[in-house]
Short mmCIF file of C-alpha atoms and ligand atoms in Angstrom, two decimals:
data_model
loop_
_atom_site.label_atom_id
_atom_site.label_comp_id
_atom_site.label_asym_id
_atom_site.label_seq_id
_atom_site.Cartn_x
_atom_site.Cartn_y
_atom_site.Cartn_z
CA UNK A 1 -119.19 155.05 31.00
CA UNK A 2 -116.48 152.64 32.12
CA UNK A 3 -117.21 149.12 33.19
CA UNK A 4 -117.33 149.18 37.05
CA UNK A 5 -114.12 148.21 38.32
CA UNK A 6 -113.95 143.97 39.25
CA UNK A 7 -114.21 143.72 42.92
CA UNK A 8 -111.76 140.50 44.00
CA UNK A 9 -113.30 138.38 45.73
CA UNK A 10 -112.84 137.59 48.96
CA UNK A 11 -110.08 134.76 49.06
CA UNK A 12 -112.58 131.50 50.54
CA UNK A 13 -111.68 130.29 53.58
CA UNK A 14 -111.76 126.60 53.52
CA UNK A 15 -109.79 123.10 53.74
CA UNK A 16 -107.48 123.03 55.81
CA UNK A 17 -106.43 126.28 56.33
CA UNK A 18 -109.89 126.63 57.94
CA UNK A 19 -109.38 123.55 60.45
CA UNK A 20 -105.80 125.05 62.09
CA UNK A 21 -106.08 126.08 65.46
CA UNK A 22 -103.23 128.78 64.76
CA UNK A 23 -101.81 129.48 61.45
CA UNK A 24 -98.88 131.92 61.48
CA UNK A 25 -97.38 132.73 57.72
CA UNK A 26 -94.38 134.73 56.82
CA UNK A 27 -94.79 136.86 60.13
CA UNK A 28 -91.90 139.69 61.23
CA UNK A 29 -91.97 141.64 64.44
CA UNK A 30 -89.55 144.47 64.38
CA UNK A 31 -89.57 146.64 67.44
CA UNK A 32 -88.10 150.37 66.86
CA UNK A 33 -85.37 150.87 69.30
CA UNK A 34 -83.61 154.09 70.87
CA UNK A 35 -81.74 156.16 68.19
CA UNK A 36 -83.21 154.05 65.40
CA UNK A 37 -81.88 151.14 66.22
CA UNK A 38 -84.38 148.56 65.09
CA UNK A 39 -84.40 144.94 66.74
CA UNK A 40 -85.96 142.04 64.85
CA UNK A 41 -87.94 139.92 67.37
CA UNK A 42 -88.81 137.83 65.03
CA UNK A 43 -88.19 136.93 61.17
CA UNK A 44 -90.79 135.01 58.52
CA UNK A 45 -92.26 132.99 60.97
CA UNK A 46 -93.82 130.49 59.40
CA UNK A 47 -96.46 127.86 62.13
CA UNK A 48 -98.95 126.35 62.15
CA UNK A 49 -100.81 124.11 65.17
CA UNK A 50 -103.65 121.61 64.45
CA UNK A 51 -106.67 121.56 66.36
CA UNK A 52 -106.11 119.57 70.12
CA UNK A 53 -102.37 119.42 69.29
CA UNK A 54 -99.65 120.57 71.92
CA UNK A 55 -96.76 122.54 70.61
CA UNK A 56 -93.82 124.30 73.07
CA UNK A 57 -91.68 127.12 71.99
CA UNK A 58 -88.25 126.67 73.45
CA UNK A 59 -85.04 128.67 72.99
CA UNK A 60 -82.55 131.43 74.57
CA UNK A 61 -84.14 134.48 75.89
CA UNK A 62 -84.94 137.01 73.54
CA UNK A 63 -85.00 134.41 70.61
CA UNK A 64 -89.12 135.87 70.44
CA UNK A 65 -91.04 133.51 71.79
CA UNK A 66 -93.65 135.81 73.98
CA UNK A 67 -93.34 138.04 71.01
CA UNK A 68 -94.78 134.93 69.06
CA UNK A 69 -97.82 134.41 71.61
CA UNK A 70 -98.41 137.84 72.42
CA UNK A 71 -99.09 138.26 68.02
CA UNK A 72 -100.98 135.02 68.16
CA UNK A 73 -103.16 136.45 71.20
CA UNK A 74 -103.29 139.70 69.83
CA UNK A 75 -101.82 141.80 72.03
CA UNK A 76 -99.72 142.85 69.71
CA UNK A 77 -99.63 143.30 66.05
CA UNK A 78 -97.28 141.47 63.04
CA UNK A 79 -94.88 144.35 61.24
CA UNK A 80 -95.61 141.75 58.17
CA UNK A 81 -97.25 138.36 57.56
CA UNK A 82 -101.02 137.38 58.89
CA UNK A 83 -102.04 134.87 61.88
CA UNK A 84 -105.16 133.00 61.75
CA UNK A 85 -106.77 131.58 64.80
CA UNK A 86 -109.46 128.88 63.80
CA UNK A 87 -109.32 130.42 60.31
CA UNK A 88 -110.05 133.72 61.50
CA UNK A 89 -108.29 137.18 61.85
CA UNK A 90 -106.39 136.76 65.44
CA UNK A 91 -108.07 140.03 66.26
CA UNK A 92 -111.48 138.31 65.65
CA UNK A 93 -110.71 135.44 67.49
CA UNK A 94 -109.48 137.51 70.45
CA UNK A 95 -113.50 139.03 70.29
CA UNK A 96 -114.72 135.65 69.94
CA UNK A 97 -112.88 134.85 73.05
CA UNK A 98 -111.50 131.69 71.39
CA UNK A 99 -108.73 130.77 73.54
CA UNK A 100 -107.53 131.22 76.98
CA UNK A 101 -104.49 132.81 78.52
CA UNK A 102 -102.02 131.70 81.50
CA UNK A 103 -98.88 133.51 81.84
CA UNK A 104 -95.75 133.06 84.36
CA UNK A 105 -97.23 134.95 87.03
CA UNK A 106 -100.89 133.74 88.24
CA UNK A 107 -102.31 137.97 88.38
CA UNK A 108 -104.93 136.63 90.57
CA UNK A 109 -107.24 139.34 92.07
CA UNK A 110 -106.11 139.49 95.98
CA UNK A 111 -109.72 140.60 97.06
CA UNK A 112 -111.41 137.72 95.08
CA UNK A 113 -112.05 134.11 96.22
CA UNK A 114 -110.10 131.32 94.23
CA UNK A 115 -113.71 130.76 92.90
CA UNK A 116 -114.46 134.62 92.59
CA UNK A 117 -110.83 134.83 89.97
CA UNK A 118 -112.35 131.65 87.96
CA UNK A 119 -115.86 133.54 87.64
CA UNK A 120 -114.70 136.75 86.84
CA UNK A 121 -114.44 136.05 83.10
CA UNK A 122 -117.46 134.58 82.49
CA UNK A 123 -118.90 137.77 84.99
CA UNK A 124 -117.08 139.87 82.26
CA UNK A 125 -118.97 138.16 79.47
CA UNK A 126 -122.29 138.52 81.56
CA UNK A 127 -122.83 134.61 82.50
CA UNK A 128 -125.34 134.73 85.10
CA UNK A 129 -124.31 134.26 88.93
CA UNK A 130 -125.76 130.26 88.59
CA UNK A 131 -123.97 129.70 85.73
CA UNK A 132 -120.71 131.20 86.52
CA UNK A 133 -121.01 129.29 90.16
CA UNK A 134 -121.70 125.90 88.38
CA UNK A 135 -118.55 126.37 85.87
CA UNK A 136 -115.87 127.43 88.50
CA UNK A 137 -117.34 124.61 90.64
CA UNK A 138 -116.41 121.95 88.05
CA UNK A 139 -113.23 123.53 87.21
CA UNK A 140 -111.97 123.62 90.24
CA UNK A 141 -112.46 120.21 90.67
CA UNK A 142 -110.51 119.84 87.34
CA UNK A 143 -107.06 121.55 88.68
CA UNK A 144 -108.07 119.27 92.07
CA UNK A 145 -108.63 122.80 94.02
CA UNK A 146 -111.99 122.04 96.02
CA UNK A 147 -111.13 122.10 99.34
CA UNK A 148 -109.71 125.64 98.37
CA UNK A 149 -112.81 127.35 96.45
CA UNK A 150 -113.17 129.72 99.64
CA UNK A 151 -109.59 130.87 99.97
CA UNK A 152 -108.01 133.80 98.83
CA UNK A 153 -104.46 133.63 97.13
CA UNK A 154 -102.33 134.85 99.28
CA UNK A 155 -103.59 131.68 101.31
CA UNK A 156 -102.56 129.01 98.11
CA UNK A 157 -98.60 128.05 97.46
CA UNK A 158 -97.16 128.96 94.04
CA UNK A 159 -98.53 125.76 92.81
CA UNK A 160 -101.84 126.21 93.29
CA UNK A 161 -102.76 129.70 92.43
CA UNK A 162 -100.95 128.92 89.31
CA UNK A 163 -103.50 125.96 89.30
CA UNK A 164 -106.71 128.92 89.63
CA UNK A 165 -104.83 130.73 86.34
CA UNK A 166 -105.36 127.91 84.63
CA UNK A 167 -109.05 127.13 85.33
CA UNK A 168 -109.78 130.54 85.19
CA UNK A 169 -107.89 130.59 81.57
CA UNK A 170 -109.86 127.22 80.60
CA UNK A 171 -113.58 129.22 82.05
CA UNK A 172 -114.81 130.10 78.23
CA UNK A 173 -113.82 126.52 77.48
CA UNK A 174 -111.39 127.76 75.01
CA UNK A 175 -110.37 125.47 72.26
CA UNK A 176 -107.04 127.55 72.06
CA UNK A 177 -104.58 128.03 74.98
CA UNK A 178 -101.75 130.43 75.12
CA UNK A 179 -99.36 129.59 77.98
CA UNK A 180 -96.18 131.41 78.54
CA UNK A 181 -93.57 129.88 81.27
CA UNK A 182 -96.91 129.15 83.29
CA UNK A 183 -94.75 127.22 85.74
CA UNK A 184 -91.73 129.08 85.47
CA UNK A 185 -91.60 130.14 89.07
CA UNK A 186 -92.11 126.54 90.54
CA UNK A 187 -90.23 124.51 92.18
CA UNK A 188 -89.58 121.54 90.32
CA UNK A 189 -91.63 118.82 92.40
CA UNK A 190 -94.34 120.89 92.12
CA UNK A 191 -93.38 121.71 88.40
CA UNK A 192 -93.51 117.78 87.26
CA UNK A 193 -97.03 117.36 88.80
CA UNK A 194 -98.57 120.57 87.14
CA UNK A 195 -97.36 119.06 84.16
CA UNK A 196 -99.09 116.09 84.52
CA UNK A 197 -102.08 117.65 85.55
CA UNK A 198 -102.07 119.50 82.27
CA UNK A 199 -101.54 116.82 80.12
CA UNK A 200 -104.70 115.22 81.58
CA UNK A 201 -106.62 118.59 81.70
CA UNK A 202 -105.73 118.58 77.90
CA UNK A 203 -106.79 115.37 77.42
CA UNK A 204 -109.97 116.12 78.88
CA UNK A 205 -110.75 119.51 76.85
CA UNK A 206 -109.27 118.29 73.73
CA UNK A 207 -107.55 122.01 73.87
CA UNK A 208 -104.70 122.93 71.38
CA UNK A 209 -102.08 124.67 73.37
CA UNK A 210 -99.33 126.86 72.21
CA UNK A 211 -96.41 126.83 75.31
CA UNK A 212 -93.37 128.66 76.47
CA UNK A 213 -90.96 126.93 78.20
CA UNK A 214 -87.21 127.24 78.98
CA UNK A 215 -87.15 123.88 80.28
CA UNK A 216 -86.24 120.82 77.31
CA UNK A 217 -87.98 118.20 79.61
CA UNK A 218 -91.13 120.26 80.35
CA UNK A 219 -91.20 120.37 76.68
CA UNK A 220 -90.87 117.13 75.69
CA UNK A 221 -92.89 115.02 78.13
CA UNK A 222 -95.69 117.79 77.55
CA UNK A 223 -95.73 118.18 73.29
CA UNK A 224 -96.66 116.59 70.10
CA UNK A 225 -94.25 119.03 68.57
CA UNK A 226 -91.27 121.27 69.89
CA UNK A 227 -90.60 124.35 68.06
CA UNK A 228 -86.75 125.83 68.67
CA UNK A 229 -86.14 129.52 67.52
CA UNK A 230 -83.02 130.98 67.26
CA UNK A 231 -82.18 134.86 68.37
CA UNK A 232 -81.27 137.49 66.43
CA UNK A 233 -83.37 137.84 64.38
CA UNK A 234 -85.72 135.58 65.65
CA UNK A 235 -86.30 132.45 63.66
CA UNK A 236 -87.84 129.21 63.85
CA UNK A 237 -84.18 127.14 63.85
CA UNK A 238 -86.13 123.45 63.53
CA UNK A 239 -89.18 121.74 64.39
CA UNK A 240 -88.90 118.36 66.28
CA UNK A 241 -92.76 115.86 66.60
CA UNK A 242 -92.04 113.76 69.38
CA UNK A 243 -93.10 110.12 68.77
CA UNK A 244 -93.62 108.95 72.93
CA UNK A 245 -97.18 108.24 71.94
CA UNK A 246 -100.41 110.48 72.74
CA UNK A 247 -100.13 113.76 74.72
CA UNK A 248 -102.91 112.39 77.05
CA UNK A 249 -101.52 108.71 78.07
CA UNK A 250 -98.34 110.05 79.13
CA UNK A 251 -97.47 109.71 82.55
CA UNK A 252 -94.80 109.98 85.43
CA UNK A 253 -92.86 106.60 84.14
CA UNK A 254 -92.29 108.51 81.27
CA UNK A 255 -89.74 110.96 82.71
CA UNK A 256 -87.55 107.55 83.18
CA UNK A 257 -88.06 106.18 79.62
CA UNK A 258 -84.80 105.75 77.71
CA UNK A 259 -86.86 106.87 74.06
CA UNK A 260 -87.58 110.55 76.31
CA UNK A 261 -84.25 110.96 77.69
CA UNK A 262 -83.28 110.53 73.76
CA UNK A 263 -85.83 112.87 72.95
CA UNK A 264 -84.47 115.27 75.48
CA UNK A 265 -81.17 115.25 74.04
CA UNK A 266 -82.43 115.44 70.18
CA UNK A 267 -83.85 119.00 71.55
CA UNK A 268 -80.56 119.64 73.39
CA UNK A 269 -78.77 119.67 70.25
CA UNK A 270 -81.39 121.07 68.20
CA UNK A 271 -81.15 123.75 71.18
CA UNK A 272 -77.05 124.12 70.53
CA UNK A 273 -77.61 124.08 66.83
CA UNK A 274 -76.03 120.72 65.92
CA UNK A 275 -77.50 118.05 64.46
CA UNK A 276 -79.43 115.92 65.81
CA UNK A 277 -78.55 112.13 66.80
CA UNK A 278 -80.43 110.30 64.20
CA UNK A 279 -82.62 113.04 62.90
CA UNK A 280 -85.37 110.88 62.99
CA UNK A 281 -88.82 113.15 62.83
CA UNK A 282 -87.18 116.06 62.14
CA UNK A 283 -88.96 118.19 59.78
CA UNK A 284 -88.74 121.48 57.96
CA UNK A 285 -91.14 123.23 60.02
N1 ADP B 301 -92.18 145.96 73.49
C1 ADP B 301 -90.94 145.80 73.06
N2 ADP B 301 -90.18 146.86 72.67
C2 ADP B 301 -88.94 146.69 72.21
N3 ADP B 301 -88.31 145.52 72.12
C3 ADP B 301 -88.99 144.41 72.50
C4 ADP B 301 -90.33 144.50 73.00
N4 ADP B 301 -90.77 143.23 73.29
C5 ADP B 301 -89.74 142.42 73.00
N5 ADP B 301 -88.68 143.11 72.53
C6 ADP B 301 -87.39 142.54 72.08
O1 ADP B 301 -87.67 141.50 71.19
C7 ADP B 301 -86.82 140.39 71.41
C8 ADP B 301 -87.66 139.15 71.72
O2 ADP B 301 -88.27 139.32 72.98
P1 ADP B 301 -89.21 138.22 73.63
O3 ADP B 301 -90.25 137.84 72.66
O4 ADP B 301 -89.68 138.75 74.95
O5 ADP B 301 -88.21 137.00 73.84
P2 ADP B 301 -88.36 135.67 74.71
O6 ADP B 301 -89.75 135.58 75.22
O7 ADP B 301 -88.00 134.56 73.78
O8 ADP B 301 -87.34 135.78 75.81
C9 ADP B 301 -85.87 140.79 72.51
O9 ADP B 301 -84.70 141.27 71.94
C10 ADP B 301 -86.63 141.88 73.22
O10 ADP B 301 -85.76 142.78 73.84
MG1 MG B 302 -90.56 135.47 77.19
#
């Protein structure tokens, strides 16, 4: 009789590997095309985001970035490469319901209160009616909504039913969101103040947050880190920490500092693929 064949063990989760909020190694996307033309949406993508940190995704259209949070989210699958999501499979943390989702357009439910869309998770996950009342209660207090909790959406501006995705995306108390161009279709008033509102919402949930943006200023004022991929093929082209202090004490006088409008510009030619002006926090990934 042969000896029984050695069964590897699983590799042990542990360290810090275990403590990311997203890890992302060596991860390609290519999508078959017409006639077997193949496009690369994204190339050995290598990322990783620490738990309560804030890190944007900025770049030209098509450099990938929804490709990137749609893999992390699992709504989509890597051609190669893994993603962990607090350690785990993403596919397992999409089960687990470990992070929350806001994208560019609100998808609220016409026929459902502003309340009614913030419940209808936790209905989903079979919270009882108490519970689910008490938790859209307190987060619609949280995106400043409660004179509204009895209106439908096609009675809220842009601004504020963008405000319901985003307490209906923070219902499960997710220590994870995924936000792509969430205020993309603002107006840019409205825009500034949405971004301070989630700079103090992520203050107050300790949330790591993973964000699309085309805008360099949305980026900077809201992240610990700015991520700029390239197109064609799709690669991470640098990654920039911005130093303007914690996430959570930053506020409007910020957006007049002379150390952001630097930072701006540092992203700006990160953006345009020069160097930047004194490369200062600059790192390899
Ligand atoms: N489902 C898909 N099928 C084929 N090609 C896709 C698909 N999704 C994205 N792509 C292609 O992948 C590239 C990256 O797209 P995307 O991630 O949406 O870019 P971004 O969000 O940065 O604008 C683009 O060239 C896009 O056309
Ligand atoms: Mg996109």
């Amino acid at each position: 009789m042969s000896a029984p064949e050695a069964i590897p063990e699983p590799a042990p989760v542990h360290g810090k590997a275990a403590s990311l909020a997203v890890d992302v190694r060596g991860v390609s996307r290519v999508f078959a095309g017409r006639k077997g033309a193949s496009v690369t949406a994204l190339d050995s993508v290598g990322l990783t985001v620490e738990p309560g940190e804030f890190v944007s995704l900025i770049g030209p259209s098509g450099c990938g970035k929804s490709t990137l949070l749609r893999l992390i989210a699992d709504l989509d699958t890597p051609t190669t490469g893994e993603i962990r999501v607090f350690g785990k499979p993403a596919r397992q943390a999409r089960i687990d319901q470990d992070y929350g989702i806001a994208f560019q357009q609100a998808g609220l439910l016409p026929w459902r209160t502003v309340s009614g869309n913030i419940e209808l998770p936790l209905e989903l996950h079979g919270a009882g009616r108490a519970a689910r009342r008490a938790r859209a209660a307190e987060l619609i207090e949280l995106v400043g909504l409660s004179e509204f909790a009895g209106h439908y959406p096609d009675q809220l501006s842009g601004g504020m039913q963008q405000r319901v995705a985003i307490a209906r995306s923070l219902a499960e108390s997710p220590s994870l969101l995924l936000m792509d161009e969430p205020f993309g279709a603002l107006d840019e008033m409205t825009r500034e103040r949405m971004q301070n509102e989630l700079v103090r919402i992520c203050a107050e949930t300790s949330a790591a947050v993973v964000f699309v943006t085309h805008s360099i200023p949305e980026a900077v004022f809201l992240s610990n880190r700015v991520v700029v991929l390239e197109p064609r093929p799709g690669r991470i082209r640098d990654v920039l920490r911005v130093g303007l202090g914690e996430t959570g004490a930053r506020g409007e006088t910020l957006r007049e500092d002379e150390e952001f409008f630097h930072v701006v510009s540092q992203v700006r030619e990160l953006l345009h693929g020069e160097a930047p002006a004194g490369a200062r926090g600059v790192e390899a990934r």
